């Protein structure tokens, strides 16, 4: 890949995002570059302008300098704008839509390397899209039902030969919800899915779990000894177990490349489960998942890889 012309890196995230802080520090250390930070909740308290004329276009936000010099964007944790409450809900909805449309258009029109493209990022965050795409990419995927119909859910659970887990349908921000095994006591709660569609999936008895950070073709693979701790069902629940650097078999790596290409993602954090049968099962991909703890546990240079992608257009890290 040809070298990129160095411009500004823009990180769109909440002000208190530790991943944003870590990437900014990495950019300063390895590239001598201080990125631009933007929390979209600052608008419309701050002024913004887009202008297009015969000499081209320019964009400004009153609290940010150099927006038109941006050549790469980490679309990390964007928030909706924060519009002050008005006289009516209808008026608030209108103003919020106008402000969101303006700020998103202002940013998305920047001709930069996007990590990730906002449209692809949004679509890939839908787990039904992920599951279908992963299946078509050649991954083994646990038998799955996604529904808000309690009768459908009941029939699925009762038809399965082994345990079933249940989990949420999206990867957007919200209160942490772990993956759980469905128990007989949960049948009484099934009517609640009417207003909260839920994923039901065969439970894969595991040898271990893998968490993979994908940086535009580079796989940073960490094997988690999940079955030795309290994270046997959901590996995120226990970081006290062993984390070791690993590699994917060629066939799994090929499916991963196909999946990320089909989803249009330059970056993502994926969870695979290695079953007792030796199969590598796809669980999910979060287009902007958490990964700092993987670097802390293993020493993998994941932030440097991401910084290199944003600055150089190539996430390769030379040892």
PDB file of C-alpha atoms in Angstrom:
ATOM      1  CA  UNK A   1       0.000   0.000   0.000  1.00  0.00           C
ATOM      2  CA  UNK A   2       1.456   3.429  -0.898  1.00  0.00           C
ATOM      3  CA  UNK A   3       2.433   5.746   1.934  1.00  0.00           C
ATOM      4  CA  UNK A   4      -0.190   8.264   2.965  1.00  0.00           C
ATOM      5  CA  UNK A   5       0.334  12.011   3.047  1.00  0.00           C
ATOM      6  CA  UNK A   6       0.417  12.923   6.725  1.00  0.00           C
ATOM      7  CA  UNK A   7      -2.466  15.111   7.832  1.00  0.00           C
ATOM      8  CA  UNK A   8      -4.487  15.267  11.017  1.00  0.00           C
ATOM      9  CA  UNK A   9      -6.034  12.281  12.777  1.00  0.00           C
ATOM     10  CA  UNK A  10      -9.520  12.859  14.163  1.00  0.00           C
ATOM     11  CA  UNK A  11     -10.825  10.709  17.020  1.00  0.00           C
ATOM     12  CA  UNK A  12     -14.601  10.911  17.385  1.00  0.00           C
ATOM     13  CA  UNK A  13     -15.423   9.624  20.839  1.00  0.00           C
ATOM     14  CA  UNK A  14     -16.727  10.594  24.252  1.00  0.00           C
ATOM     15  CA  UNK A  15     -14.432  12.858  26.256  1.00  0.00           C
ATOM     16  CA  UNK A  16     -13.918  10.227  28.963  1.00  0.00           C
ATOM     17  CA  UNK A  17     -12.998   7.362  26.606  1.00  0.00           C
ATOM     18  CA  UNK A  18      -9.825   5.659  27.859  1.00  0.00           C
ATOM     19  CA  UNK A  19      -9.257   3.977  24.480  1.00  0.00           C
ATOM     20  CA  UNK A  20      -9.242   7.418  22.875  1.00  0.00           C
ATOM     21  CA  UNK A  21      -6.712   8.587  25.465  1.00  0.00           C
ATOM     22  CA  UNK A  22      -4.489   5.564  24.819  1.00  0.00           C
ATOM     23  CA  UNK A  23      -4.543   6.017  21.046  1.00  0.00           C
ATOM     24  CA  UNK A  24      -3.727   9.720  21.404  1.00  0.00           C
ATOM     25  CA  UNK A  25      -0.728   8.843  23.586  1.00  0.00           C
ATOM     26  CA  UNK A  26       0.390   6.216  21.058  1.00  0.00           C
ATOM     27  CA  UNK A  27       0.142   8.686  18.177  1.00  0.00           C
ATOM     28  CA  UNK A  28       2.283  11.169  20.085  1.00  0.00           C
ATOM     29  CA  UNK A  29       4.866   8.542  21.059  1.00  0.00           C
ATOM     30  CA  UNK A  30       5.293   6.773  17.724  1.00  0.00           C
ATOM     31  CA  UNK A  31       4.378   9.469  15.194  1.00  0.00           C
ATOM     32  CA  UNK A  32       4.920  12.752  17.002  1.00  0.00           C
ATOM     33  CA  UNK A  33       1.307  13.589  16.234  1.00  0.00           C
ATOM     34  CA  UNK A  34      -1.361  15.076  18.500  1.00  0.00           C
ATOM     35  CA  UNK A  35      -4.790  14.061  17.183  1.00  0.00           C
ATOM     36  CA  UNK A  36      -7.943  16.129  17.146  1.00  0.00           C
ATOM     37  CA  UNK A  37     -10.573  14.948  19.639  1.00  0.00           C
ATOM     38  CA  UNK A  38     -14.298  15.461  19.116  1.00  0.00           C
ATOM     39  CA  UNK A  39     -17.167  14.621  21.447  1.00  0.00           C
ATOM     40  CA  UNK A  40     -20.306  15.098  19.351  1.00  0.00           C
ATOM     41  CA  UNK A  41     -22.272  16.060  22.480  1.00  0.00           C
ATOM     42  CA  UNK A  42     -20.508  19.453  22.336  1.00  0.00           C
ATOM     43  CA  UNK A  43     -22.774  20.389  19.408  1.00  0.00           C
ATOM     44  CA  UNK A  44     -24.766  22.629  19.022  1.00  0.00           C
ATOM     45  CA  UNK A  45     -23.268  24.423  22.025  1.00  0.00           C
ATOM     46  CA  UNK A  46     -20.305  25.046  19.704  1.00  0.00           C
ATOM     47  CA  UNK A  47     -20.765  26.607  16.259  1.00  0.00           C
ATOM     48  CA  UNK A  48     -20.354  24.649  13.035  1.00  0.00           C
ATOM     49  CA  UNK A  49     -20.241  25.684   9.367  1.00  0.00           C
ATOM     50  CA  UNK A  50     -19.965  23.986   5.991  1.00  0.00           C
ATOM     51  CA  UNK A  51     -19.365  26.054   2.869  1.00  0.00           C
ATOM     52  CA  UNK A  52     -19.085  24.975  -0.768  1.00  0.00           C
ATOM     53  CA  UNK A  53     -18.007  27.360  -3.508  1.00  0.00           C
ATOM     54  CA  UNK A  54     -16.154  27.530  -6.791  1.00  0.00           C
ATOM     55  CA  UNK A  55     -12.855  27.093  -4.946  1.00  0.00           C
ATOM     56  CA  UNK A  56     -13.994  23.976  -3.098  1.00  0.00           C
ATOM     57  CA  UNK A  57     -15.385  23.289   0.338  1.00  0.00           C
ATOM     58  CA  UNK A  58     -14.428  23.945   3.919  1.00  0.00           C
ATOM     59  CA  UNK A  59     -15.706  22.880   7.321  1.00  0.00           C
ATOM     60  CA  UNK A  60     -15.346  24.487  10.720  1.00  0.00           C
ATOM     61  CA  UNK A  61     -16.280  23.723  14.303  1.00  0.00           C
ATOM     62  CA  UNK A  62     -15.608  26.612  16.642  1.00  0.00           C
ATOM     63  CA  UNK A  63     -13.778  24.528  19.275  1.00  0.00           C
ATOM     64  CA  UNK A  64     -11.689  22.462  16.830  1.00  0.00           C
ATOM     65  CA  UNK A  65      -8.859  23.643  14.593  1.00  0.00           C
ATOM     66  CA  UNK A  66      -7.786  21.972  11.359  1.00  0.00           C
ATOM     67  CA  UNK A  67     -10.893  19.984  10.479  1.00  0.00           C
ATOM     68  CA  UNK A  68     -10.171  20.353   6.772  1.00  0.00           C
ATOM     69  CA  UNK A  69      -6.653  18.974   7.326  1.00  0.00           C
ATOM     70  CA  UNK A  70      -7.991  15.632   8.584  1.00  0.00           C
ATOM     71  CA  UNK A  71      -6.816  12.657   6.533  1.00  0.00           C
ATOM     72  CA  UNK A  72      -7.994   9.820   8.816  1.00  0.00           C
ATOM     73  CA  UNK A  73     -10.781   9.335  11.346  1.00  0.00           C
ATOM     74  CA  UNK A  74     -11.252   6.829  14.146  1.00  0.00           C
ATOM     75  CA  UNK A  75     -15.046   6.639  14.417  1.00  0.00           C
ATOM     76  CA  UNK A  76     -14.704   5.254  17.916  1.00  0.00           C
ATOM     77  CA  UNK A  77     -17.700   6.079  20.184  1.00  0.00           C
ATOM     78  CA  UNK A  78     -19.844   8.749  18.504  1.00  0.00           C
ATOM     79  CA  UNK A  79     -22.739  10.130  20.495  1.00  0.00           C
ATOM     80  CA  UNK A  80     -25.881  11.892  19.307  1.00  0.00           C
ATOM     81  CA  UNK A  81     -25.744  15.649  19.653  1.00  0.00           C
ATOM     82  CA  UNK A  82     -26.888  17.225  22.912  1.00  0.00           C
ATOM     83  CA  UNK A  83     -29.726  19.660  22.176  1.00  0.00           C
ATOM     84  CA  UNK A  84     -31.138  21.689  25.111  1.00  0.00           C
ATOM     85  CA  UNK A  85     -34.749  20.890  25.936  1.00  0.00           C
ATOM     86  CA  UNK A  86     -37.265  23.212  24.289  1.00  0.00           C
ATOM     87  CA  UNK A  87     -40.946  23.919  24.715  1.00  0.00           C
ATOM     88  CA  UNK A  88     -42.247  20.660  23.255  1.00  0.00           C
ATOM     89  CA  UNK A  89     -41.150  17.098  22.470  1.00  0.00           C
ATOM     90  CA  UNK A  90     -41.984  17.696  18.810  1.00  0.00           C
ATOM     91  CA  UNK A  91     -39.700  20.723  18.681  1.00  0.00           C
ATOM     92  CA  UNK A  92     -36.898  18.821  20.461  1.00  0.00           C
ATOM     93  CA  UNK A  93     -37.177  15.941  17.989  1.00  0.00           C
ATOM     94  CA  UNK A  94     -36.985  18.332  15.033  1.00  0.00           C
ATOM     95  CA  UNK A  95     -33.964  20.231  16.336  1.00  0.00           C
ATOM     96  CA  UNK A  96     -32.139  17.060  17.309  1.00  0.00           C
ATOM     97  CA  UNK A  97     -32.675  15.606  13.841  1.00  0.00           C
ATOM     98  CA  UNK A  98     -31.441  18.814  12.199  1.00  0.00           C
ATOM     99  CA  UNK A  99     -28.353  18.982  14.409  1.00  0.00           C
ATOM    100  CA  UNK A 100     -27.529  15.300  13.966  1.00  0.00           C
ATOM    101  CA  UNK A 101     -27.982  15.590  10.207  1.00  0.00           C
ATOM    102  CA  UNK A 102     -25.755  18.647  10.026  1.00  0.00           C
ATOM    103  CA  UNK A 103     -22.917  17.341  12.191  1.00  0.00           C
ATOM    104  CA  UNK A 104     -22.919  13.882  10.638  1.00  0.00           C
ATOM    105  CA  UNK A 105     -22.904  15.389   7.163  1.00  0.00           C
ATOM    106  CA  UNK A 106     -20.138  17.798   8.100  1.00  0.00           C
ATOM    107  CA  UNK A 107     -17.950  14.935   9.317  1.00  0.00           C
ATOM    108  CA  UNK A 108     -18.887  12.200   6.849  1.00  0.00           C
ATOM    109  CA  UNK A 109     -18.129  14.481   3.893  1.00  0.00           C
ATOM    110  CA  UNK A 110     -14.469  14.725   4.991  1.00  0.00           C
ATOM    111  CA  UNK A 111     -12.427  12.849   2.323  1.00  0.00           C
ATOM    112  CA  UNK A 112     -10.457  10.730   4.777  1.00  0.00           C
ATOM    113  CA  UNK A 113      -9.588   7.160   5.708  1.00  0.00           C
ATOM    114  CA  UNK A 114     -12.455   6.109   7.981  1.00  0.00           C
ATOM    115  CA  UNK A 115     -11.968   3.478  10.667  1.00  0.00           C
ATOM    116  CA  UNK A 116     -14.705   2.509  10.233  1.00  0.00           C
ATOM    117  CA  UNK A 117     -16.887   3.928   7.494  1.00  0.00           C
ATOM    118  CA  UNK A 118     -19.911   5.118   9.539  1.00  0.00           C
ATOM    119  CA  UNK A 119     -22.457   3.369   7.333  1.00  0.00           C
ATOM    120  CA  UNK A 120     -20.594   0.062   7.434  1.00  0.00           C
ATOM    121  CA  UNK A 121     -19.977   0.470  11.161  1.00  0.00           C
ATOM    122  CA  UNK A 122     -23.691   0.919  11.842  1.00  0.00           C
ATOM    123  CA  UNK A 123     -24.771  -2.002   9.660  1.00  0.00           C
ATOM    124  CA  UNK A 124     -22.119  -4.367  11.003  1.00  0.00           C
ATOM    125  CA  UNK A 125     -23.214  -3.610  14.550  1.00  0.00           C
ATOM    126  CA  UNK A 126     -26.442  -5.543  13.903  1.00  0.00           C
ATOM    127  CA  UNK A 127     -25.858  -9.103  15.057  1.00  0.00           C
ATOM    128  CA  UNK A 128     -28.308 -10.612  12.580  1.00  0.00           C
ATOM    129  CA  UNK A 129     -26.206  -9.092   9.776  1.00  0.00           C
ATOM    130  CA  UNK A 130     -23.028 -10.447  11.383  1.00  0.00           C
ATOM    131  CA  UNK A 131     -24.393 -13.954  11.809  1.00  0.00           C
ATOM    132  CA  UNK A 132     -25.694 -14.189   8.251  1.00  0.00           C
ATOM    133  CA  UNK A 133     -22.451 -12.785   6.831  1.00  0.00           C
ATOM    134  CA  UNK A 134     -20.273 -15.034   8.993  1.00  0.00           C
ATOM    135  CA  UNK A 135     -22.231 -18.099   7.868  1.00  0.00           C
ATOM    136  CA  UNK A 136     -21.782 -17.119   4.223  1.00  0.00           C
ATOM    137  CA  UNK A 137     -18.069 -16.494   4.855  1.00  0.00           C
ATOM    138  CA  UNK A 138     -17.605 -20.109   5.895  1.00  0.00           C
ATOM    139  CA  UNK A 139     -17.623 -19.821   9.676  1.00  0.00           C
ATOM    140  CA  UNK A 140     -19.247 -22.405  11.895  1.00  0.00           C
ATOM    141  CA  UNK A 141     -22.119 -20.563  13.624  1.00  0.00           C
ATOM    142  CA  UNK A 142     -24.158 -22.017  16.502  1.00  0.00           C
ATOM    143  CA  UNK A 143     -27.814 -22.780  15.727  1.00  0.00           C
ATOM    144  CA  UNK A 144     -29.564 -19.472  16.362  1.00  0.00           C
ATOM    145  CA  UNK A 145     -33.012 -17.924  16.790  1.00  0.00           C
ATOM    146  CA  UNK A 146     -33.585 -14.176  17.071  1.00  0.00           C
ATOM    147  CA  UNK A 147     -37.153 -13.245  17.943  1.00  0.00           C
ATOM    148  CA  UNK A 148     -39.595 -11.219  20.011  1.00  0.00           C
ATOM    149  CA  UNK A 149     -42.159 -14.051  19.865  1.00  0.00           C
ATOM    150  CA  UNK A 150     -42.254 -15.925  23.195  1.00  0.00           C
ATOM    151  CA  UNK A 151     -43.866 -18.984  21.581  1.00  0.00           C
ATOM    152  CA  UNK A 152     -41.139 -19.205  18.936  1.00  0.00           C
ATOM    153  CA  UNK A 153     -38.481 -18.879  21.627  1.00  0.00           C
ATOM    154  CA  UNK A 154     -40.093 -21.557  23.778  1.00  0.00           C
ATOM    155  CA  UNK A 155     -40.344 -23.985  20.867  1.00  0.00           C
ATOM    156  CA  UNK A 156     -36.701 -23.392  19.899  1.00  0.00           C
ATOM    157  CA  UNK A 157     -35.390 -23.898  23.431  1.00  0.00           C
ATOM    158  CA  UNK A 158     -37.373 -27.074  23.938  1.00  0.00           C
ATOM    159  CA  UNK A 159     -36.248 -28.473  20.578  1.00  0.00           C
ATOM    160  CA  UNK A 160     -32.524 -28.156  21.191  1.00  0.00           C
ATOM    161  CA  UNK A 161     -30.543 -31.227  22.315  1.00  0.00           C
ATOM    162  CA  UNK A 162     -28.436 -29.261  24.790  1.00  0.00           C
ATOM    163  CA  UNK A 163     -28.248 -25.970  26.704  1.00  0.00           C
ATOM    164  CA  UNK A 164     -29.247 -22.670  25.068  1.00  0.00           C
ATOM    165  CA  UNK A 165     -27.776 -19.238  25.798  1.00  0.00           C
ATOM    166  CA  UNK A 166     -29.501 -15.896  25.370  1.00  0.00           C
ATOM    167  CA  UNK A 167     -28.081 -12.426  24.729  1.00  0.00           C
ATOM    168  CA  UNK A 168     -28.858  -9.010  23.270  1.00  0.00           C
ATOM    169  CA  UNK A 169     -29.239  -8.325  19.549  1.00  0.00           C
ATOM    170  CA  UNK A 170     -26.943  -5.303  19.099  1.00  0.00           C
ATOM    171  CA  UNK A 171     -23.476  -4.038  19.946  1.00  0.00           C
ATOM    172  CA  UNK A 172     -24.363  -0.404  20.624  1.00  0.00           C
ATOM    173  CA  UNK A 173     -23.613   1.198  23.989  1.00  0.00           C
ATOM    174  CA  UNK A 174     -25.749   0.406  26.970  1.00  0.00           C
ATOM    175  CA  UNK A 175     -25.592  -1.315  30.313  1.00  0.00           C
ATOM    176  CA  UNK A 176     -23.346  -4.386  30.192  1.00  0.00           C
ATOM    177  CA  UNK A 177     -25.399  -7.525  29.638  1.00  0.00           C
ATOM    178  CA  UNK A 178     -23.666 -10.870  29.886  1.00  0.00           C
ATOM    179  CA  UNK A 179     -24.470 -13.983  27.873  1.00  0.00           C
ATOM    180  CA  UNK A 180     -26.380 -16.435  30.070  1.00  0.00           C
ATOM    181  CA  UNK A 181     -27.522 -20.043  29.893  1.00  0.00           C
ATOM    182  CA  UNK A 182     -31.311 -20.350  29.734  1.00  0.00           C
ATOM    183  CA  UNK A 183     -32.701 -22.130  32.811  1.00  0.00           C
ATOM    184  CA  UNK A 184     -36.184 -23.532  33.563  1.00  0.00           C
ATOM    185  CA  UNK A 185     -36.859 -20.488  35.744  1.00  0.00           C
ATOM    186  CA  UNK A 186     -36.411 -18.265  32.674  1.00  0.00           C
ATOM    187  CA  UNK A 187     -39.528 -19.648  30.966  1.00  0.00           C
ATOM    188  CA  UNK A 188     -41.658 -17.359  33.153  1.00  0.00           C
ATOM    189  CA  UNK A 189     -39.729 -14.361  31.815  1.00  0.00           C
ATOM    190  CA  UNK A 190     -40.117 -15.159  28.128  1.00  0.00           C
ATOM    191  CA  UNK A 191     -43.092 -12.766  27.655  1.00  0.00           C
ATOM    192  CA  UNK A 192     -40.692  -9.856  28.315  1.00  0.00           C
ATOM    193  CA  UNK A 193     -38.988 -10.407  24.954  1.00  0.00           C
ATOM    194  CA  UNK A 194     -42.094  -9.015  23.232  1.00  0.00           C
ATOM    195  CA  UNK A 195     -40.577  -5.541  23.613  1.00  0.00           C
ATOM    196  CA  UNK A 196     -36.939  -6.649  23.619  1.00  0.00           C
ATOM    197  CA  UNK A 197     -36.004  -9.076  20.817  1.00  0.00           C
ATOM    198  CA  UNK A 198     -33.441 -11.572  22.029  1.00  0.00           C
ATOM    199  CA  UNK A 199     -30.869 -13.961  20.574  1.00  0.00           C
ATOM    200  CA  UNK A 200     -31.210 -17.617  21.563  1.00  0.00           C
ATOM    201  CA  UNK A 201     -28.332 -19.845  20.541  1.00  0.00           C
ATOM    202  CA  UNK A 202     -26.955 -23.318  21.118  1.00  0.00           C
ATOM    203  CA  UNK A 203     -24.397 -23.278  23.910  1.00  0.00           C
ATOM    204  CA  UNK A 204     -20.983 -24.361  22.665  1.00  0.00           C
ATOM    205  CA  UNK A 205     -19.045 -26.411  25.200  1.00  0.00           C
ATOM    206  CA  UNK A 206     -15.631 -24.820  24.912  1.00  0.00           C
ATOM    207  CA  UNK A 207     -11.976 -25.638  25.120  1.00  0.00           C
ATOM    208  CA  UNK A 208     -11.174 -21.900  25.160  1.00  0.00           C
ATOM    209  CA  UNK A 209     -12.244 -18.546  23.712  1.00  0.00           C
ATOM    210  CA  UNK A 210     -10.474 -16.273  21.243  1.00  0.00           C
ATOM    211  CA  UNK A 211     -10.707 -12.493  21.081  1.00  0.00           C
ATOM    212  CA  UNK A 212      -9.295 -11.054  17.880  1.00  0.00           C
ATOM    213  CA  UNK A 213      -8.574  -7.446  17.016  1.00  0.00           C
ATOM    214  CA  UNK A 214      -8.679  -6.961  13.258  1.00  0.00           C
ATOM    215  CA  UNK A 215      -6.669  -3.992  11.944  1.00  0.00           C
ATOM    216  CA  UNK A 216      -7.238  -3.867   8.182  1.00  0.00           C
ATOM    217  CA  UNK A 217      -6.011  -7.380   7.465  1.00  0.00           C
ATOM    218  CA  UNK A 218      -3.774  -7.834  10.483  1.00  0.00           C
ATOM    219  CA  UNK A 219      -5.041 -10.298  13.105  1.00  0.00           C
ATOM    220  CA  UNK A 220      -4.094  -9.766  16.746  1.00  0.00           C
ATOM    221  CA  UNK A 221      -5.281 -13.033  18.293  1.00  0.00           C
ATOM    222  CA  UNK A 222      -5.567 -13.709  22.027  1.00  0.00           C
ATOM    223  CA  UNK A 223      -6.553 -17.083  23.438  1.00  0.00           C
ATOM    224  CA  UNK A 224      -8.469 -16.836  26.733  1.00  0.00           C
ATOM    225  CA  UNK A 225      -8.449 -19.788  29.119  1.00  0.00           C
ATOM    226  CA  UNK A 226     -12.119 -19.080  29.857  1.00  0.00           C
ATOM    227  CA  UNK A 227     -12.982 -22.536  31.137  1.00  0.00           C
ATOM    228  CA  UNK A 228     -10.647 -22.257  34.125  1.00  0.00           C
ATOM    229  CA  UNK A 229     -12.531 -19.349  35.722  1.00  0.00           C
ATOM    230  CA  UNK A 230     -15.985 -17.843  36.167  1.00  0.00           C
ATOM    231  CA  UNK A 231     -16.202 -16.788  32.504  1.00  0.00           C
ATOM    232  CA  UNK A 232     -17.032 -20.232  31.181  1.00  0.00           C
ATOM    233  CA  UNK A 233     -20.196 -18.954  29.462  1.00  0.00           C
ATOM    234  CA  UNK A 234     -19.040 -15.367  28.799  1.00  0.00           C
ATOM    235  CA  UNK A 235     -15.268 -14.888  28.730  1.00  0.00           C
ATOM    236  CA  UNK A 236     -15.620 -11.166  29.413  1.00  0.00           C
ATOM    237  CA  UNK A 237     -16.556 -11.924  33.029  1.00  0.00           C
ATOM    238  CA  UNK A 238     -13.095 -13.085  34.116  1.00  0.00           C
ATOM    239  CA  UNK A 239      -9.806 -11.437  33.194  1.00  0.00           C
ATOM    240  CA  UNK A 240      -7.867 -13.272  35.910  1.00  0.00           C
ATOM    241  CA  UNK A 241      -7.398 -16.355  33.723  1.00  0.00           C
ATOM    242  CA  UNK A 242      -4.513 -16.884  31.297  1.00  0.00           C
ATOM    243  CA  UNK A 243      -4.390 -14.711  28.158  1.00  0.00           C
ATOM    244  CA  UNK A 244      -1.903 -15.907  25.538  1.00  0.00           C
ATOM    245  CA  UNK A 245      -0.963 -14.725  22.063  1.00  0.00           C
ATOM    246  CA  UNK A 246      -2.179 -17.140  19.390  1.00  0.00           C
ATOM    247  CA  UNK A 247      -2.657 -17.589  15.637  1.00  0.00           C
ATOM    248  CA  UNK A 248      -5.639 -18.697  13.583  1.00  0.00           C
ATOM    249  CA  UNK A 249      -5.657 -21.732  11.311  1.00  0.00           C
ATOM    250  CA  UNK A 250      -5.449 -20.700   7.656  1.00  0.00           C
ATOM    251  CA  UNK A 251      -9.042 -21.704   6.927  1.00  0.00           C
ATOM    252  CA  UNK A 252     -10.385 -19.626   9.830  1.00  0.00           C
ATOM    253  CA  UNK A 253      -8.212 -16.682   8.835  1.00  0.00           C
ATOM    254  CA  UNK A 254      -9.639 -16.893   5.307  1.00  0.00           C
ATOM    255  CA  UNK A 255     -13.201 -16.826   6.639  1.00  0.00           C
ATOM    256  CA  UNK A 256     -12.298 -13.852   8.838  1.00  0.00           C
ATOM    257  CA  UNK A 257     -10.907 -11.917   5.881  1.00  0.00           C
ATOM    258  CA  UNK A 258     -14.017 -12.688   3.839  1.00  0.00           C
ATOM    259  CA  UNK A 259     -16.299 -11.642   6.705  1.00  0.00           C
ATOM    260  CA  UNK A 260     -14.610  -8.302   7.391  1.00  0.00           C
ATOM    261  CA  UNK A 261     -14.451  -7.492   3.687  1.00  0.00           C
ATOM    262  CA  UNK A 262     -18.148  -8.257   3.253  1.00  0.00           C
ATOM    263  CA  UNK A 263     -19.011  -6.091   6.261  1.00  0.00           C
ATOM    264  CA  UNK A 264     -16.815  -3.275   4.932  1.00  0.00           C
ATOM    265  CA  UNK A 265     -14.870  -2.978   8.188  1.00  0.00           C
ATOM    266  CA  UNK A 266     -11.266  -1.841   8.495  1.00  0.00           C
ATOM    267  CA  UNK A 267     -11.327  -2.526  12.223  1.00  0.00           C
ATOM    268  CA  UNK A 268     -13.234  -4.765  14.585  1.00  0.00           C
ATOM    269  CA  UNK A 269     -13.029  -6.888  17.707  1.00  0.00           C
ATOM    270  CA  UNK A 270     -14.267 -10.447  17.261  1.00  0.00           C
ATOM    271  CA  UNK A 271     -15.167 -13.282  19.603  1.00  0.00           C
ATOM    272  CA  UNK A 272     -14.694 -16.894  18.516  1.00  0.00           C
ATOM    273  CA  UNK A 273     -15.231 -19.986  20.653  1.00  0.00           C
ATOM    274  CA  UNK A 274     -13.069 -23.067  20.219  1.00  0.00           C
ATOM    275  CA  UNK A 275     -15.388 -25.991  20.868  1.00  0.00           C
ATOM    276  CA  UNK A 276     -14.483 -29.314  22.436  1.00  0.00           C
ATOM    277  CA  UNK A 277     -14.956 -30.683  18.919  1.00  0.00           C
ATOM    278  CA  UNK A 278     -12.058 -28.499  17.707  1.00  0.00           C
ATOM    279  CA  UNK A 279     -14.312 -26.253  15.619  1.00  0.00           C
ATOM    280  CA  UNK A 280     -13.891 -22.463  15.630  1.00  0.00           C
ATOM    281  CA  UNK A 281     -17.365 -20.980  16.180  1.00  0.00           C
ATOM    282  CA  UNK A 282     -18.166 -17.370  15.292  1.00  0.00           C
ATOM    283  CA  UNK A 283     -19.952 -15.541  18.123  1.00  0.00           C
ATOM    284  CA  UNK A 284     -19.845 -11.850  17.199  1.00  0.00           C
ATOM    285  CA  UNK A 285     -17.874  -8.870  15.947  1.00  0.00           C
ATOM    286  CA  UNK A 286     -18.030  -5.469  17.601  1.00  0.00           C
ATOM    287  CA  UNK A 287     -16.927  -2.778  15.093  1.00  0.00           C
ATOM    288  CA  UNK A 288     -15.549  -0.698  17.975  1.00  0.00           C
ATOM    289  CA  UNK A 289     -15.105  -3.237  20.758  1.00  0.00           C
ATOM    290  CA  UNK A 290     -12.925  -2.985  23.831  1.00  0.00           C
ATOM    291  CA  UNK A 291      -9.359  -4.227  23.433  1.00  0.00           C
ATOM    292  CA  UNK A 292      -7.048  -2.270  25.743  1.00  0.00           C
ATOM    293  CA  UNK A 293      -7.118  -5.080  28.294  1.00  0.00           C
ATOM    294  CA  UNK A 294      -5.823  -7.498  25.641  1.00  0.00           C
ATOM    295  CA  UNK A 295      -2.750  -5.322  25.126  1.00  0.00           C
ATOM    296  CA  UNK A 296      -2.254  -5.000  28.871  1.00  0.00           C
ATOM    297  CA  UNK A 297      -2.522  -8.768  29.379  1.00  0.00           C
ATOM    298  CA  UNK A 298      -0.335  -9.853  26.453  1.00  0.00           C
ATOM    299  CA  UNK A 299       1.861  -6.930  25.417  1.00  0.00           C
ATOM    300  CA  UNK A 300       0.574  -7.051  21.838  1.00  0.00           C
ATOM    301  CA  UNK A 301       1.102  -3.644  20.132  1.00  0.00           C
ATOM    302  CA  UNK A 302      -2.538  -3.232  19.139  1.00  0.00           C
ATOM    303  CA  UNK A 303      -2.739   0.518  19.688  1.00  0.00           C
ATOM    304  CA  UNK A 304       0.450   0.999  17.691  1.00  0.00           C
ATOM    305  CA  UNK A 305      -1.034  -1.081  14.880  1.00  0.00           C
ATOM    306  CA  UNK A 306      -4.157   1.086  14.832  1.00  0.00           C
ATOM    307  CA  UNK A 307      -2.062   4.270  14.994  1.00  0.00           C
ATOM    308  CA  UNK A 308       0.016   3.065  12.049  1.00  0.00           C
ATOM    309  CA  UNK A 309      -3.121   2.391  10.045  1.00  0.00           C
ATOM    310  CA  UNK A 310      -4.456   5.895  10.703  1.00  0.00           C
ATOM    311  CA  UNK A 311      -1.156   7.633   9.926  1.00  0.00           C
ATOM    312  CA  UNK A 312       0.459   5.381   7.333  1.00  0.00           C
ATOM    313  CA  UNK A 313      -2.512   3.482   5.915  1.00  0.00           C
ATOM    314  CA  UNK A 314      -0.936   0.196   7.051  1.00  0.00           C
ATOM    315  CA  UNK A 315      -1.347  -1.422  10.467  1.00  0.00           C
ATOM    316  CA  UNK A 316       1.861  -3.437  10.244  1.00  0.00           C
ATOM    317  CA  UNK A 317       4.102  -3.103  13.306  1.00  0.00           C
ATOM    318  CA  UNK A 318       7.788  -3.776  12.699  1.00  0.00           C
ATOM    319  CA  UNK A 319       9.503  -5.617  15.538  1.00  0.00           C
TER     320      UNK A 319
END
